[in-house]
Amino acid sequence: MSGADAKKERAILAYSGGLDTSVCIKWLTEKYGLEVIAVVGDVGQEHDGLEAIKAKALATGAAECLVVDMRQTFADEYLSAALAANAMYENKYPLVSALSRPLICKHLVDAAHKLGARYIAHGCTGKGNDQVRFESSILMLDPSLEIIAPVRDWDLDSREAEMAWAAEHGIDVPATNASPYSIDDNLWGRAIECGVLEDPWIEPPSDIYTMICDPQDAPDEPAYVTISFKQGIPCAIDGEPMSYLEAIYAMNEKAGAHGFGRIDMVENRLVGVKSRECYECPGALSIIAAHKALEDVCLERNVLHHKLALEQTWAECVYNGQWFSPLKEALDAFMAHTQQCVTGEVKLKLYKGSCTVVGRASDYSLYAFELATYSAEDEFDQQAAKGFIDLHALSCKVWAQNRLAMGADMHQFARVANTTCEFDGGMGSAAA
Ligand code: ARG
């Protein structure tokens, strides 16, 4: 878009109070001649006061700044769907940032409608996932809105150039010794990247973590925590009834105090880049662990097995910015259906960086002692197993008979597994 045709039009900006989005305010007003309405979403991130963030937005040139407490909805609509899907991208990352973006976008689009804005702006760079999530979500909510991504578009080619531009334009620039990391956090955890973490060989300095103590310094005595679930959602901790939002806060505290929930991984971004990411998700990981343990006893085998596959799809879908897509909607319907009987209690043991499920109980439990036991109370019909196995293995037995009749060596597969890899990349054998 050109600066001229946008004069006096309004833009809604997703604002955090940080340097990037502050520069965005000036950039949008000065370069594009837009009136900027900043929207700050409280999704449970650490902050030194939302009023101070609002004051900064106004001082930097925003015409208005809306501060919205999104925490209850974030827990009840977004984190509950994530829990139903036990959502973990690449089996490790519980989607912290990916989950907050669509909710923030909903508020941005609402603000655009209420205030008659044609543009929505965000402060994401051009090489991350968040730009995809913001823009995909906004376009799915209202395809007529236009998106501006100043950080991606501007010709400030480095952090230094950005700071210099900010200082020239009277924006409060953090001291040069400010955190070298890029951080995004909310109720579901905290993401830390950049700085020394860009070398995947370097161990993350312990001080990057603020929610979780160093496991070495955690108490020498284990702590036991019982989480009660009603239809898949935590409803009490150690017998004390509470909302899901309160349970997330409580588990962030409890698991964090025992050093549990740190993640150090190299992940595949949607834009094709592998990036080293550290996370701390004490509440998310402990609640998901408990939830999965309850599902283990409450869900019938075939449902559980299909669900495991669909959980991966759900996580990828949300990671890739498809929160409002029809696929995600259909997957949610499946997940919600499975949660009807996920009611019961799970006992966790927290100890020096670990969180272990040590007990589970439910009125809907399908665990049958009399079928499982090897004691005298055994009611399982062992004789029925014989015929079951005959039929279960029948098709493969017919196959094996055919191959033997053709003179095949039935041990060849074992040998194939033992051959060395043909392609060694010119580096010699792996042992060298
Ligand atoms: N890699 C994570 C994701 O794509 C976290 C991104 C967090 N953003 C940040 N500014 N640190 O969901």
mmCIF file of C-alpha atoms in Angstrom, residues 110-330:
data_model
loop_
_atom_site.group_PDB
_atom_site.id
_atom_site.type_symbol
_atom_site.label_atom_id
_atom_site.label_comp_id
_atom_site.label_asym_id
_atom_site.label_seq_id
_atom_site.Cartn_x
_atom_site.Cartn_y
_atom_site.Cartn_z
ATOM 1 C CA ASP A 110 -13.114 -7.147 16.686
ATOM 2 C CA ALA A 111 -11.358 -3.832 17.313
ATOM 3 C CA ALA A 112 -11.033 -3.223 13.562
ATOM 4 C CA HIS A 113 -14.772 -3.784 13.148
ATOM 5 C CA LYS A 114 -15.738 -1.610 16.110
ATOM 6 C CA LEU A 115 -13.386 1.233 15.236
ATOM 7 C CA GLY A 116 -13.759 1.099 11.465
ATOM 8 C CA ALA A 117 -10.147 0.201 10.715
ATOM 9 C CA ARG A 118 -9.134 -1.198 7.342
ATOM 10 C CA TYR A 119 -5.656 -2.289 8.438
ATOM 11 C CA ILE A 120 -4.244 -4.611 11.041
ATOM 12 C CA ALA A 121 -0.530 -4.519 11.852
ATOM 13 C CA HIS A 122 1.750 -6.876 13.743
ATOM 14 C CA GLY A 123 5.404 -6.715 14.728
ATOM 15 C CA CYS A 124 6.558 -10.163 13.559
ATOM 16 C CA THR A 125 9.671 -10.708 11.486
ATOM 17 C CA GLY A 126 9.629 -12.381 8.089
ATOM 18 C CA LYS A 127 11.300 -15.604 9.164
ATOM 19 C CA GLY A 128 9.170 -16.851 12.033
ATOM 20 C CA ASN A 129 5.942 -18.741 12.513
ATOM 21 C CA ASP A 130 4.075 -15.941 14.223
ATOM 22 C CA GLN A 131 3.632 -13.858 11.052
ATOM 23 C CA VAL A 132 1.903 -16.877 9.493
ATOM 24 C CA ARG A 133 -0.354 -17.308 12.509
ATOM 25 C CA PHE A 134 -1.320 -13.639 12.718
ATOM 26 C CA GLU A 135 -2.014 -13.244 9.040
ATOM 27 C CA SER A 136 -3.725 -16.585 8.475
ATOM 28 C CA SER A 137 -5.982 -16.047 11.492
ATOM 29 C CA ILE A 138 -6.893 -12.497 10.485
ATOM 30 C CA LEU A 139 -7.623 -13.522 6.909
ATOM 31 C CA MET A 140 -9.804 -16.408 8.075
ATOM 32 C CA LEU A 141 -11.748 -14.092 10.394
ATOM 33 C CA ASP A 142 -12.189 -11.272 7.868
ATOM 34 C CA PRO A 143 -10.643 -11.649 4.418
ATOM 35 C CA SER A 144 -11.389 -8.000 3.592
ATOM 36 C CA LEU A 145 -8.885 -6.630 6.109
ATOM 37 C CA GLU A 146 -5.432 -5.587 4.940
ATOM 38 C CA ILE A 147 -2.351 -6.553 6.882
ATOM 39 C CA ILE A 148 0.771 -4.494 7.432
ATOM 40 C CA ALA A 149 3.935 -6.082 8.804
ATOM 41 C CA PRO A 150 6.318 -3.171 9.405
ATOM 42 C CA VAL A 151 9.152 -5.237 10.922
ATOM 43 C CA ARG A 152 9.158 -7.474 7.846
ATOM 44 C CA ASP A 153 8.923 -4.534 5.464
ATOM 45 C CA TRP A 154 11.192 -1.939 6.999
ATOM 46 C CA ASP A 155 14.723 -1.460 5.762
ATOM 47 C CA LEU A 156 16.266 -1.368 9.229
ATOM 48 C CA ASP A 157 18.587 -4.275 8.622
ATOM 49 C CA SER A 158 19.761 -4.886 12.177
ATOM 50 C CA ARG A 159 18.814 -4.506 15.810
ATOM 51 C CA GLU A 160 21.352 -1.652 16.056
ATOM 52 C CA ALA A 161 19.775 0.220 13.141
ATOM 53 C CA GLU A 162 16.357 -0.269 14.718
ATOM 54 C CA MET A 163 17.562 1.089 18.061
ATOM 55 C CA ALA A 164 19.154 4.094 16.364
ATOM 56 C CA TRP A 165 15.913 4.818 14.448
ATOM 57 C CA ALA A 166 13.946 4.455 17.676
ATOM 58 C CA ALA A 167 16.241 6.816 19.581
ATOM 59 C CA GLU A 168 16.026 9.396 16.743
ATOM 60 C CA HIS A 169 12.253 9.227 16.947
ATOM 61 C CA GLY A 170 12.079 9.670 20.697
ATOM 62 C CA ILE A 171 11.171 6.080 21.559
ATOM 63 C CA ASP A 172 12.350 4.735 24.890
ATOM 64 C CA VAL A 173 15.076 2.231 23.963
ATOM 65 C CA PRO A 174 16.065 -0.437 26.506
ATOM 66 C CA ALA A 175 19.632 -0.266 27.815
ATOM 67 C CA THR A 176 22.140 -2.062 25.560
ATOM 68 C CA ASN A 177 22.684 -4.692 28.241
ATOM 69 C CA ALA A 178 18.997 -5.643 28.097
ATOM 70 C CA SER A 179 18.178 -9.333 27.600
ATOM 71 C CA PRO A 180 19.799 -10.691 24.433
ATOM 72 C CA TYR A 181 16.912 -13.152 24.100
ATOM 73 C CA SER A 182 13.636 -12.963 22.254
ATOM 74 C CA ILE A 183 10.925 -13.991 24.665
ATOM 75 C CA ASP A 184 7.232 -14.743 24.309
ATOM 76 C CA ASP A 185 5.224 -15.980 27.244
ATOM 77 C CA ASN A 186 1.735 -16.642 28.481
ATOM 78 C CA LEU A 187 -0.195 -18.928 30.845
ATOM 79 C CA TRP A 188 0.965 -22.018 28.953
ATOM 80 C CA GLY A 189 4.671 -21.244 29.291
ATOM 81 C CA ARG A 190 7.563 -19.184 28.089
ATOM 82 C CA ALA A 191 9.584 -19.329 24.851
ATOM 83 C CA ILE A 192 13.188 -18.142 24.785
ATOM 84 C CA GLU A 193 15.296 -17.826 21.646
ATOM 85 C CA CYS A 194 18.260 -15.934 20.108
ATOM 86 C CA GLY A 195 21.547 -14.901 21.744
ATOM 87 C CA VAL A 196 23.879 -17.780 22.666
ATOM 88 C CA LEU A 197 20.984 -20.211 22.154
ATOM 89 C CA GLU A 198 21.520 -19.866 18.390
ATOM 90 C CA ASP A 199 24.448 -22.274 18.808
ATOM 91 C CA PRO A 200 22.689 -25.613 19.367
ATOM 92 C CA TRP A 201 25.809 -27.035 21.042
ATOM 93 C CA ILE A 202 25.822 -24.469 23.849
ATOM 94 C CA GLU A 203 24.002 -25.498 27.027
ATOM 95 C CA PRO A 204 21.283 -22.941 27.842
ATOM 96 C CA PRO A 205 22.439 -20.658 30.653
ATOM 97 C CA SER A 206 20.320 -21.408 33.713
ATOM 98 C CA ASP A 207 19.280 -17.756 34.022
ATOM 99 C CA ILE A 208 17.159 -17.863 30.846
ATOM 100 C CA TYR A 209 14.541 -19.668 32.934
ATOM 101 C CA THR A 210 12.318 -17.605 35.201
ATOM 102 C CA MET A 211 9.371 -19.952 35.875
ATOM 103 C CA ILE A 212 11.341 -23.071 36.777
ATOM 104 C CA CYS A 213 14.105 -23.417 39.326
ATOM 105 C CA ASP A 214 17.291 -25.265 38.462
ATOM 106 C CA PRO A 215 16.504 -28.960 39.140
ATOM 107 C CA GLN A 216 19.760 -29.112 41.136
ATOM 108 C CA ASP A 217 18.364 -26.543 43.533
ATOM 109 C CA ALA A 218 14.911 -28.122 43.808
ATOM 110 C CA PRO A 219 13.799 -29.543 47.197
ATOM 111 C CA ASP A 220 15.344 -32.858 48.227
ATOM 112 C CA GLU A 221 11.916 -34.183 49.199
ATOM 113 C CA PRO A 222 9.417 -35.099 46.472
ATOM 114 C CA ALA A 223 5.983 -33.478 46.399
ATOM 115 C CA TYR A 224 2.771 -35.280 45.492
ATOM 116 C CA VAL A 225 -0.016 -33.440 43.681
ATOM 117 C CA THR A 226 -3.434 -34.816 42.785
ATOM 118 C CA ILE A 227 -5.232 -33.225 39.848
ATOM 119 C CA SER A 228 -8.965 -33.901 39.453
ATOM 120 C CA PHE A 229 -10.460 -33.703 35.984
ATOM 121 C CA LYS A 230 -14.044 -33.297 34.869
ATOM 122 C CA GLN A 231 -14.632 -34.151 31.216
ATOM 123 C CA GLY A 232 -10.979 -33.637 30.433
ATOM 124 C CA ILE A 233 -10.526 -30.329 32.251
ATOM 125 C CA PRO A 234 -8.778 -29.857 35.613
ATOM 126 C CA CYS A 235 -11.325 -28.866 38.262
ATOM 127 C CA ALA A 236 -9.460 -29.365 41.567
ATOM 128 C CA ILE A 237 -5.948 -29.716 42.922
ATOM 129 C CA ASP A 238 -5.354 -31.764 46.057
ATOM 130 C CA GLY A 239 -9.105 -31.749 46.580
ATOM 131 C CA GLU A 240 -9.468 -27.977 46.430
ATOM 132 C CA PRO A 241 -11.966 -27.031 43.709
ATOM 133 C CA MET A 242 -10.711 -24.441 41.242
ATOM 134 C CA SER A 243 -11.156 -23.212 37.691
ATOM 135 C CA TYR A 244 -8.910 -24.411 34.898
ATOM 136 C CA LEU A 245 -7.249 -20.981 34.833
ATOM 137 C CA GLU A 246 -6.459 -21.261 38.548
ATOM 138 C CA ALA A 247 -5.223 -24.828 38.097
ATOM 139 C CA ILE A 248 -2.791 -23.680 35.390
ATOM 140 C CA TYR A 249 -1.404 -20.980 37.691
ATOM 141 C CA ALA A 250 -1.156 -23.511 40.530
ATOM 142 C CA MET A 251 0.680 -26.111 38.432
ATOM 143 C CA ASN A 252 3.060 -23.500 37.021
ATOM 144 C CA GLU A 253 4.007 -22.786 40.640
ATOM 145 C CA LYS A 254 4.140 -26.341 41.940
ATOM 146 C CA ALA A 255 5.961 -27.994 39.035
ATOM 147 C CA GLY A 256 8.219 -24.957 38.548
ATOM 148 C CA ALA A 257 9.301 -25.128 42.193
ATOM 149 C CA HIS A 258 10.473 -28.713 41.605
ATOM 150 C CA GLY A 259 12.458 -27.889 38.472
ATOM 151 C CA PHE A 260 10.067 -29.601 36.059
ATOM 152 C CA GLY A 261 9.134 -28.400 32.590
ATOM 153 C CA ARG A 262 12.263 -27.147 30.833
ATOM 154 C CA ILE A 263 12.565 -27.930 27.132
ATOM 155 C CA ASP A 264 15.603 -27.498 24.908
ATOM 156 C CA MET A 265 14.944 -28.472 21.299
ATOM 157 C CA VAL A 266 15.715 -27.808 17.664
ATOM 158 C CA GLU A 267 12.360 -27.359 15.975
ATOM 159 C CA ASN A 268 11.179 -27.139 12.388
ATOM 160 C CA ARG A 269 9.535 -23.819 11.648
ATOM 161 C CA LEU A 270 6.870 -23.676 8.979
ATOM 162 C CA VAL A 271 9.083 -21.402 6.846
ATOM 163 C CA GLY A 272 11.628 -24.199 6.460
ATOM 164 C CA VAL A 273 14.204 -23.141 9.038
ATOM 165 C CA LYS A 274 15.382 -25.308 11.912
ATOM 166 C CA SER A 275 15.704 -23.206 15.022
ATOM 167 C CA ARG A 276 16.981 -23.868 18.518
ATOM 168 C CA GLU A 277 14.289 -23.036 21.037
ATOM 169 C CA CYS A 278 14.130 -23.246 24.778
ATOM 170 C CA TYR A 279 10.849 -23.323 26.642
ATOM 171 C CA GLU A 280 9.658 -23.584 30.175
ATOM 172 C CA CYS A 281 6.188 -25.023 30.537
ATOM 173 C CA PRO A 282 5.761 -26.438 34.045
ATOM 174 C CA GLY A 283 1.965 -26.162 34.145
ATOM 175 C CA ALA A 284 1.319 -27.265 30.575
ATOM 176 C CA LEU A 285 3.591 -30.305 30.686
ATOM 177 C CA SER A 286 2.456 -31.544 34.090
ATOM 178 C CA ILE A 287 -1.244 -31.088 33.267
ATOM 179 C CA ILE A 288 -0.850 -32.806 29.884
ATOM 180 C CA ALA A 289 1.026 -35.706 31.534
ATOM 181 C CA ALA A 290 -1.800 -36.149 34.049
ATOM 182 C CA HIS A 291 -4.475 -35.805 31.364
ATOM 183 C CA LYS A 292 -2.861 -38.437 29.169
ATOM 184 C CA ALA A 293 -2.623 -40.828 32.118
ATOM 185 C CA LEU A 294 -6.345 -40.415 32.778
ATOM 186 C CA GLU A 295 -7.148 -41.008 29.113
ATOM 187 C CA ASP A 296 -5.078 -44.202 29.281
ATOM 188 C CA VAL A 297 -7.663 -45.674 31.626
ATOM 189 C CA CYS A 298 -10.818 -43.938 30.349
ATOM 190 C CA LEU A 299 -10.538 -44.285 26.564
ATOM 191 C CA GLU A 300 -11.229 -47.481 24.693
ATOM 192 C CA ARG A 301 -8.151 -48.782 22.866
ATOM 193 C CA ASN A 302 -9.166 -47.956 19.274
ATOM 194 C CA VAL A 303 -10.319 -44.457 20.217
ATOM 195 C CA LEU A 304 -7.045 -43.866 22.061
ATOM 196 C CA HIS A 305 -4.913 -45.110 19.170
ATOM 197 C CA HIS A 306 -6.724 -43.002 16.568
ATOM 198 C CA LYS A 307 -6.623 -40.037 18.898
ATOM 199 C CA LEU A 308 -2.835 -40.268 19.195
ATOM 200 C CA ALA A 309 -2.514 -39.857 15.433
ATOM 201 C CA LEU A 310 -5.016 -37.001 15.295
ATOM 202 C CA GLU A 311 -3.258 -35.233 18.170
ATOM 203 C CA GLN A 312 -0.204 -34.861 15.929
ATOM 204 C CA THR A 313 -2.357 -33.426 13.168
ATOM 205 C CA TRP A 314 -4.019 -31.007 15.596
ATOM 206 C CA ALA A 315 -0.651 -29.779 16.877
ATOM 207 C CA GLU A 316 0.738 -29.275 13.378
ATOM 208 C CA CYS A 317 -2.414 -27.531 12.273
ATOM 209 C CA VAL A 318 -2.256 -25.047 15.161
ATOM 210 C CA TYR A 319 1.521 -24.633 14.941
ATOM 211 C CA ASN A 320 1.051 -23.725 11.291
ATOM 212 C CA GLY A 321 -1.493 -21.006 11.994
ATOM 213 C CA GLN A 322 -4.642 -22.932 11.038
ATOM 214 C CA TRP A 323 -6.587 -22.365 14.264
ATOM 215 C CA PHE A 324 -9.705 -21.147 12.423
ATOM 216 C CA SER A 325 -9.486 -23.734 9.628
ATOM 217 C CA PRO A 326 -12.202 -26.310 8.902
ATOM 218 C CA LEU A 327 -9.724 -29.132 9.558
ATOM 219 C CA LYS A 328 -9.018 -27.829 13.045
ATOM 220 C CA GLU A 329 -12.763 -27.446 13.664
ATOM 221 C CA ALA A 330 -13.378 -31.061 12.645
#
